């Protein structure tokens, strides 16, 4: 289907967020400078972003209708199959956008290449037009990124580009029953992380680093575990954080590899404060209290990021 509309997805800059917090730019400046911060850096970041966004809008307007949507409106925005998602922002915005665009092509643009690494941002505001043209003419090449899916027993669904967290919303123990490969046990832990290949260098890697550090301290010469996952791999990894063994809870089912049609099944035993959130965005969450059951597996939908 031909692309007719570009939906430009952005986040507010840090400066805009400060002005919202303190009501005026002058008050925001006073607060930052009296706290020892560099307010000029906030202003520079803001102006660079606005310049890039203006350039993106000008270029797109020559070829497509366009609309600017803030990240906070994504969960309720209705995309059509005639849209292309144009993300102007940091890597996390690309990851969050992918969950809501239903497999539409994503053109990811780094608004400030001097400031942001842009692992998920192959374009900048000066060179993205070729990617846009390729998408319009149906000859773009894509990086197809595997995502994870959480499906609740009440029908609610949530996708994750990087990872899911399942557990308590505060610093208390998560209680639940976990089932994987026909084996079940009750757990008391600080929660579960389920990671995609794209997320394997993030939260998952910190858990592995912690495990390796502890093990090597008491087992000299150990090289430890290394997780080699590609973004396109049809597999997920789950790790239980800080499992506690007791008369109630066991610790044998604390990590695993989810592939193909496999599902990780978790039943909540938490009367309140149980949550499932994805990609570190606590606002994108499902309640996971007693009576809730979730199955985690590989999503059929891929994130379609246009290559440069």
GROMACS .gro file of C-alpha atoms in nm:
model
  308
    1UNK     CA    1   0.000   0.000   0.000
    2UNK     CA    2   0.136   0.342  -0.097
    3UNK     CA    3   0.267   0.569   0.178
    4UNK     CA    4   0.073   0.895   0.199
    5UNK     CA    5   0.143   1.029   0.548
    6UNK     CA    6   0.445   1.075   0.772
    7UNK     CA    7   0.381   1.063   1.145
    8UNK     CA    8   0.672   1.245   1.308
    9UNK     CA    9   0.723   1.122   1.663
   10UNK     CA   10   0.910   1.334   1.916
   11UNK     CA   11   0.971   1.382   2.286
   12UNK     CA   12   0.982   1.713   2.464
   13UNK     CA   13   1.333   1.841   2.514
   14UNK     CA   14   1.484   1.864   2.860
   15UNK     CA   15   1.444   2.242   2.841
   16UNK     CA   16   1.074   2.213   2.761
   17UNK     CA   17   1.028   1.974   3.051
   18UNK     CA   18   1.207   2.214   3.285
   19UNK     CA   19   0.987   2.505   3.175
   20UNK     CA   20   0.679   2.291   3.238
   21UNK     CA   21   0.810   2.217   3.586
   22UNK     CA   22   0.908   2.573   3.679
   23UNK     CA   23   0.650   2.763   3.469
   24UNK     CA   24   0.899   2.997   3.301
   25UNK     CA   25   1.239   2.971   3.134
   26UNK     CA   26   1.382   3.229   3.374
   27UNK     CA   27   1.280   3.027   3.678
   28UNK     CA   28   1.418   2.708   3.522
   29UNK     CA   29   1.748   2.885   3.452
   30UNK     CA   30   1.766   3.017   3.808
   31UNK     CA   31   1.712   2.668   3.951
   32UNK     CA   32   1.969   2.494   3.727
   33UNK     CA   33   2.241   2.757   3.768
   34UNK     CA   34   2.197   2.780   4.145
   35UNK     CA   35   2.226   2.401   4.159
   36UNK     CA   36   2.562   2.424   3.980
   37UNK     CA   37   2.429   2.307   3.643
   38UNK     CA   38   2.504   2.439   3.294
   39UNK     CA   39   2.179   2.588   3.165
   40UNK     CA   40   2.344   2.679   2.835
   41UNK     CA   41   2.375   2.310   2.757
   42UNK     CA   42   1.998   2.266   2.793
   43UNK     CA   43   1.948   2.560   2.557
   44UNK     CA   44   2.196   2.422   2.303
   45UNK     CA   45   2.035   2.079   2.307
   46UNK     CA   46   1.693   2.239   2.258
   47UNK     CA   47   1.799   2.459   1.968
   48UNK     CA   48   1.977   2.170   1.793
   49UNK     CA   49   1.667   1.955   1.823
   50UNK     CA   50   1.433   2.226   1.696
   51UNK     CA   51   1.664   2.295   1.402
   52UNK     CA   52   1.670   1.926   1.310
   53UNK     CA   53   1.294   1.891   1.349
   54UNK     CA   54   1.233   2.195   1.129
   55UNK     CA   55   1.461   2.049   0.862
   56UNK     CA   56   1.282   1.713   0.879
   57UNK     CA   57   0.939   1.875   0.848
   58UNK     CA   58   1.049   2.091   0.555
   59UNK     CA   59   1.194   1.795   0.365
   60UNK     CA   60   0.896   1.568   0.429
   61UNK     CA   61   0.643   1.836   0.331
   62UNK     CA   62   0.780   1.825  -0.024
   63UNK     CA   63   0.666   1.462  -0.056
   64UNK     CA   64   0.404   1.369   0.207
   65UNK     CA   65   0.145   1.506   0.443
   66UNK     CA   66   0.281   1.499   0.795
   67UNK     CA   67   0.172   1.527   1.155
   68UNK     CA   68   0.382   1.566   1.472
   69UNK     CA   69   0.289   1.340   1.765
   70UNK     CA   70   0.446   1.347   2.111
   71UNK     CA   71   0.556   1.017   2.259
   72UNK     CA   72   0.300   1.035   2.541
   73UNK     CA   73   0.016   1.015   2.288
   74UNK     CA   74   0.149   0.703   2.112
   75UNK     CA   75  -0.055   0.444   2.307
   76UNK     CA   76  -0.379   0.605   2.188
   77UNK     CA   77  -0.277   0.720   1.841
   78UNK     CA   78  -0.435   0.528   1.553
   79UNK     CA   79  -0.192   0.459   1.268
   80UNK     CA   80  -0.301   0.355   0.919
   81UNK     CA   81  -0.128   0.130   0.667
   82UNK     CA   82  -0.060   0.440   0.457
   83UNK     CA   83   0.165   0.591   0.729
   84UNK     CA   84   0.538   0.591   0.785
   85UNK     CA   85   0.667   0.653   1.138
   86UNK     CA   86   0.945   0.913   1.142
   87UNK     CA   87   1.118   0.917   1.480
   88UNK     CA   88   1.324   1.225   1.567
   89UNK     CA   89   1.488   1.166   1.902
   90UNK     CA   90   1.703   0.928   2.101
   91UNK     CA   91   1.727   0.549   2.075
   92UNK     CA   92   1.469   0.491   2.346
   93UNK     CA   93   1.206   0.675   2.144
   94UNK     CA   94   1.260   0.433   1.853
   95UNK     CA   95   1.220   0.136   2.086
   96UNK     CA   96   0.903   0.279   2.234
   97UNK     CA   97   0.756   0.374   1.897
   98UNK     CA   98   0.804   0.024   1.755
   99UNK     CA   99   0.550  -0.114   2.004
  100UNK     CA  100   0.266   0.100   1.872
  101UNK     CA  101   0.306   0.124   1.493
  102UNK     CA  102   0.186  -0.227   1.401
  103UNK     CA  103   0.485  -0.316   1.185
  104UNK     CA  104   0.489   0.009   0.985
  105UNK     CA  105   0.828   0.123   0.847
  106UNK     CA  106   1.025   0.333   1.095
  107UNK     CA  107   1.258   0.605   0.969
  108UNK     CA  108   1.481   0.686   1.267
  109UNK     CA  109   1.662   1.021   1.272
  110UNK     CA  110   1.932   1.138   1.512
  111UNK     CA  111   1.862   1.508   1.585
  112UNK     CA  112   2.203   1.574   1.740
  113UNK     CA  113   2.485   1.347   1.626
  114UNK     CA  114   2.737   1.526   1.848
  115UNK     CA  115   2.531   1.442   2.155
  116UNK     CA  116   2.360   1.106   2.093
  117UNK     CA  117   2.525   0.777   1.993
  118UNK     CA  118   2.224   0.675   1.786
  119UNK     CA  119   2.258   0.296   1.780
  120UNK     CA  120   1.902   0.277   1.649
  121UNK     CA  121   1.927   0.600   1.449
  122UNK     CA  122   2.088   0.539   1.107
  123UNK     CA  123   1.996   0.881   0.966
  124UNK     CA  124   2.032   1.246   1.059
  125UNK     CA  125   1.823   1.544   0.948
  126UNK     CA  126   2.052   1.607   0.650
  127UNK     CA  127   2.069   1.261   0.494
  128UNK     CA  128   1.734   1.095   0.573
  129UNK     CA  129   1.560   1.195   0.249
  130UNK     CA  130   1.700   0.899   0.055
  131UNK     CA  131   1.559   0.662   0.318
  132UNK     CA  132   1.224   0.839   0.289
  133UNK     CA  133   1.226   0.813  -0.092
  134UNK     CA  134   1.316   0.443  -0.076
  135UNK     CA  135   1.024   0.380   0.159
  136UNK     CA  136   0.780   0.575  -0.061
  137UNK     CA  137   0.898   0.387  -0.371
  138UNK     CA  138   0.880   0.052  -0.190
  139UNK     CA  139   1.249  -0.029  -0.226
  140UNK     CA  140   1.376   0.033   0.126
  141UNK     CA  141   1.577  -0.233   0.308
  142UNK     CA  142   1.493  -0.301   0.669
  143UNK     CA  143   1.645  -0.423   0.991
  144UNK     CA  144   1.374  -0.655   1.122
  145UNK     CA  145   1.403  -0.651   1.499
  146UNK     CA  146   1.246  -0.926   1.710
  147UNK     CA  147   1.012  -0.808   1.985
  148UNK     CA  148   0.859  -0.981   2.287
  149UNK     CA  149   0.488  -1.005   2.362
  150UNK     CA  150   0.307  -1.028   2.695
  151UNK     CA  151  -0.047  -1.165   2.669
  152UNK     CA  152  -0.267  -1.148   2.980
  153UNK     CA  153  -0.550  -1.385   3.067
  154UNK     CA  154  -0.792  -1.091   3.043
  155UNK     CA  155  -0.687  -1.023   2.682
  156UNK     CA  156  -0.458  -0.724   2.745
  157UNK     CA  157  -0.135  -0.723   2.546
  158UNK     CA  158   0.196  -0.537   2.566
  159UNK     CA  159   0.500  -0.547   2.338
  160UNK     CA  160   0.864  -0.494   2.429
  161UNK     CA  161   1.145  -0.387   2.197
  162UNK     CA  162   1.420  -0.436   2.457
  163UNK     CA  163   1.281  -0.606   2.765
  164UNK     CA  164   0.999  -0.670   3.007
  165UNK     CA  165   1.009  -0.635   3.383
  166UNK     CA  166   0.758  -0.843   3.579
  167UNK     CA  167   0.740  -0.789   3.952
  168UNK     CA  168   0.652  -0.541   4.226
  169UNK     CA  169   0.622  -0.167   4.169
  170UNK     CA  170   0.814  -0.103   4.492
  171UNK     CA  171   1.099  -0.264   4.685
  172UNK     CA  172   0.913  -0.567   4.812
  173UNK     CA  173   0.929  -0.931   4.709
  174UNK     CA  174   0.743  -1.052   4.403
  175UNK     CA  175   0.546  -1.370   4.463
  176UNK     CA  176   0.427  -1.578   4.171
  177UNK     CA  177   0.422  -1.921   4.008
  178UNK     CA  178   0.649  -1.961   3.707
  179UNK     CA  179   0.603  -2.230   3.441
  180UNK     CA  180   0.847  -2.309   3.161
  181UNK     CA  181   0.889  -2.626   2.955
  182UNK     CA  182   0.627  -2.813   3.160
  183UNK     CA  183   0.804  -2.734   3.488
  184UNK     CA  184   0.649  -2.508   3.754
  185UNK     CA  185   0.755  -2.368   4.090
  186UNK     CA  186   0.664  -2.091   4.330
  187UNK     CA  187   0.901  -1.797   4.354
  188UNK     CA  188   0.986  -1.513   4.585
  189UNK     CA  189   1.221  -1.271   4.405
  190UNK     CA  190   1.273  -0.910   4.310
  191UNK     CA  191   1.117  -0.977   3.970
  192UNK     CA  192   1.186  -1.121   3.628
  193UNK     CA  193   1.360  -0.966   3.327
  194UNK     CA  194   1.276  -1.095   2.979
  195UNK     CA  195   1.509  -0.961   2.710
  196UNK     CA  196   1.513  -0.953   2.331
  197UNK     CA  197   1.830  -0.954   2.122
  198UNK     CA  198   1.806  -0.575   2.091
  199UNK     CA  199   1.787  -0.548   2.470
  200UNK     CA  200   2.064  -0.799   2.540
  201UNK     CA  201   2.326  -0.524   2.569
  202UNK     CA  202   2.113  -0.334   2.821
  203UNK     CA  203   1.944  -0.456   3.138
  204UNK     CA  204   2.021  -0.820   3.060
  205UNK     CA  205   2.393  -0.748   3.027
  206UNK     CA  206   2.398  -0.581   3.370
  207UNK     CA  207   2.248  -0.893   3.528
  208UNK     CA  208   2.505  -1.112   3.354
  209UNK     CA  209   2.786  -0.877   3.461
  210UNK     CA  210   2.668  -0.902   3.821
  211UNK     CA  211   2.650  -1.281   3.805
  212UNK     CA  212   2.993  -1.307   3.643
  213UNK     CA  213   3.145  -1.067   3.894
  214UNK     CA  214   3.016  -1.264   4.192
  215UNK     CA  215   3.115  -1.600   4.043
  216UNK     CA  216   3.466  -1.492   3.941
  217UNK     CA  217   3.532  -1.340   4.284
  218UNK     CA  218   3.490  -1.680   4.446
  219UNK     CA  219   3.604  -1.892   4.150
  220UNK     CA  220   3.933  -1.751   4.026
  221UNK     CA  221   4.006  -1.792   3.656
  222UNK     CA  222   3.644  -1.816   3.546
  223UNK     CA  223   3.571  -1.628   3.223
  224UNK     CA  224   3.201  -1.610   3.295
  225UNK     CA  225   2.896  -1.609   3.071
  226UNK     CA  226   2.865  -1.406   2.751
  227UNK     CA  227   2.532  -1.353   2.580
  228UNK     CA  228   2.563  -1.332   2.202
  229UNK     CA  229   2.223  -1.237   2.061
  230UNK     CA  230   2.141  -1.060   1.736
  231UNK     CA  231   1.852  -0.818   1.701
  232UNK     CA  232   1.692  -1.047   1.442
  233UNK     CA  233   1.722  -1.368   1.647
  234UNK     CA  234   1.389  -1.534   1.720
  235UNK     CA  235   1.467  -1.592   2.085
  236UNK     CA  236   1.425  -1.427   2.422
  237UNK     CA  237   1.613  -1.472   2.749
  238UNK     CA  238   1.454  -1.459   3.092
  239UNK     CA  239   1.637  -1.419   3.422
  240UNK     CA  240   1.486  -1.417   3.770
  241UNK     CA  241   1.639  -1.146   3.988
  242UNK     CA  242   1.752  -1.238   4.337
  243UNK     CA  243   1.549  -1.560   4.380
  244UNK     CA  244   1.499  -1.658   4.745
  245UNK     CA  245   1.480  -2.020   4.858
  246UNK     CA  246   1.243  -2.108   5.142
  247UNK     CA  247   0.975  -2.358   5.239
  248UNK     CA  248   0.746  -2.162   5.006
  249UNK     CA  249   0.978  -2.075   4.719
  250UNK     CA  250   1.231  -2.259   4.502
  251UNK     CA  251   1.525  -2.146   4.288
  252UNK     CA  252   1.576  -2.406   4.016
  253UNK     CA  253   1.379  -2.229   3.741
  254UNK     CA  254   1.565  -1.900   3.735
  255UNK     CA  255   1.680  -1.854   3.372
  256UNK     CA  256   1.597  -1.983   3.027
  257UNK     CA  257   1.586  -1.932   2.654
  258UNK     CA  258   1.247  -1.879   2.490
  259UNK     CA  259   1.234  -1.968   2.120
  260UNK     CA  260   0.985  -2.044   1.845
  261UNK     CA  261   0.643  -2.127   1.994
  262UNK     CA  262   0.766  -2.156   2.354
  263UNK     CA  263   0.592  -1.952   2.623
  264UNK     CA  264   0.695  -1.842   2.970
  265UNK     CA  265   0.386  -1.853   3.193
  266UNK     CA  266   0.366  -1.655   3.517
  267UNK     CA  267   0.076  -1.643   3.762
  268UNK     CA  268   0.074  -1.355   4.010
  269UNK     CA  269   0.040  -1.420   4.384
  270UNK     CA  270   0.077  -1.049   4.466
  271UNK     CA  271  -0.242  -0.899   4.617
  272UNK     CA  272  -0.139  -0.550   4.501
  273UNK     CA  273   0.146  -0.351   4.338
  274UNK     CA  274   0.228  -0.617   4.079
  275UNK     CA  275   0.323  -0.473   3.737
  276UNK     CA  276   0.451  -0.561   3.393
  277UNK     CA  277   0.629  -0.281   3.211
  278UNK     CA  278   0.838  -0.272   2.896
  279UNK     CA  279   1.157  -0.099   2.784
  280UNK     CA  280   1.212   0.080   3.114
  281UNK     CA  281   0.901   0.296   3.067
  282UNK     CA  282   0.708   0.251   3.389
  283UNK     CA  283   0.414   0.445   3.245
  284UNK     CA  284   0.367   0.166   2.988
  285UNK     CA  285   0.247  -0.102   3.225
  286UNK     CA  286  -0.011  -0.369   3.291
  287UNK     CA  287  -0.135  -0.444   3.640
  288UNK     CA  288  -0.021  -0.788   3.753
  289UNK     CA  289  -0.196  -0.871   4.078
  290UNK     CA  290  -0.341  -1.192   4.222
  291UNK     CA  291  -0.556  -1.369   3.964
  292UNK     CA  292  -0.350  -1.235   3.672
  293UNK     CA  293  -0.171  -1.477   3.443
  294UNK     CA  294   0.065  -1.373   3.165
  295UNK     CA  295   0.231  -1.565   2.884
  296UNK     CA  296   0.552  -1.423   2.738
  297UNK     CA  297   0.664  -1.522   2.390
  298UNK     CA  298   0.810  -1.392   2.067
  299UNK     CA  299   0.584  -1.139   1.899
  300UNK     CA  300   0.470  -1.209   1.544
  301UNK     CA  301   0.518  -0.840   1.472
  302UNK     CA  302   0.871  -0.716   1.394
  303UNK     CA  303   1.010  -0.367   1.430
  304UNK     CA  304   1.084  -0.254   1.074
  305UNK     CA  305   1.369  -0.001   1.094
  306UNK     CA  306   1.475   0.142   0.759
  307UNK     CA  307   1.844   0.092   0.688
  308UNK     CA  308   2.068   0.363   0.559
   0.00000   0.00000   0.00000
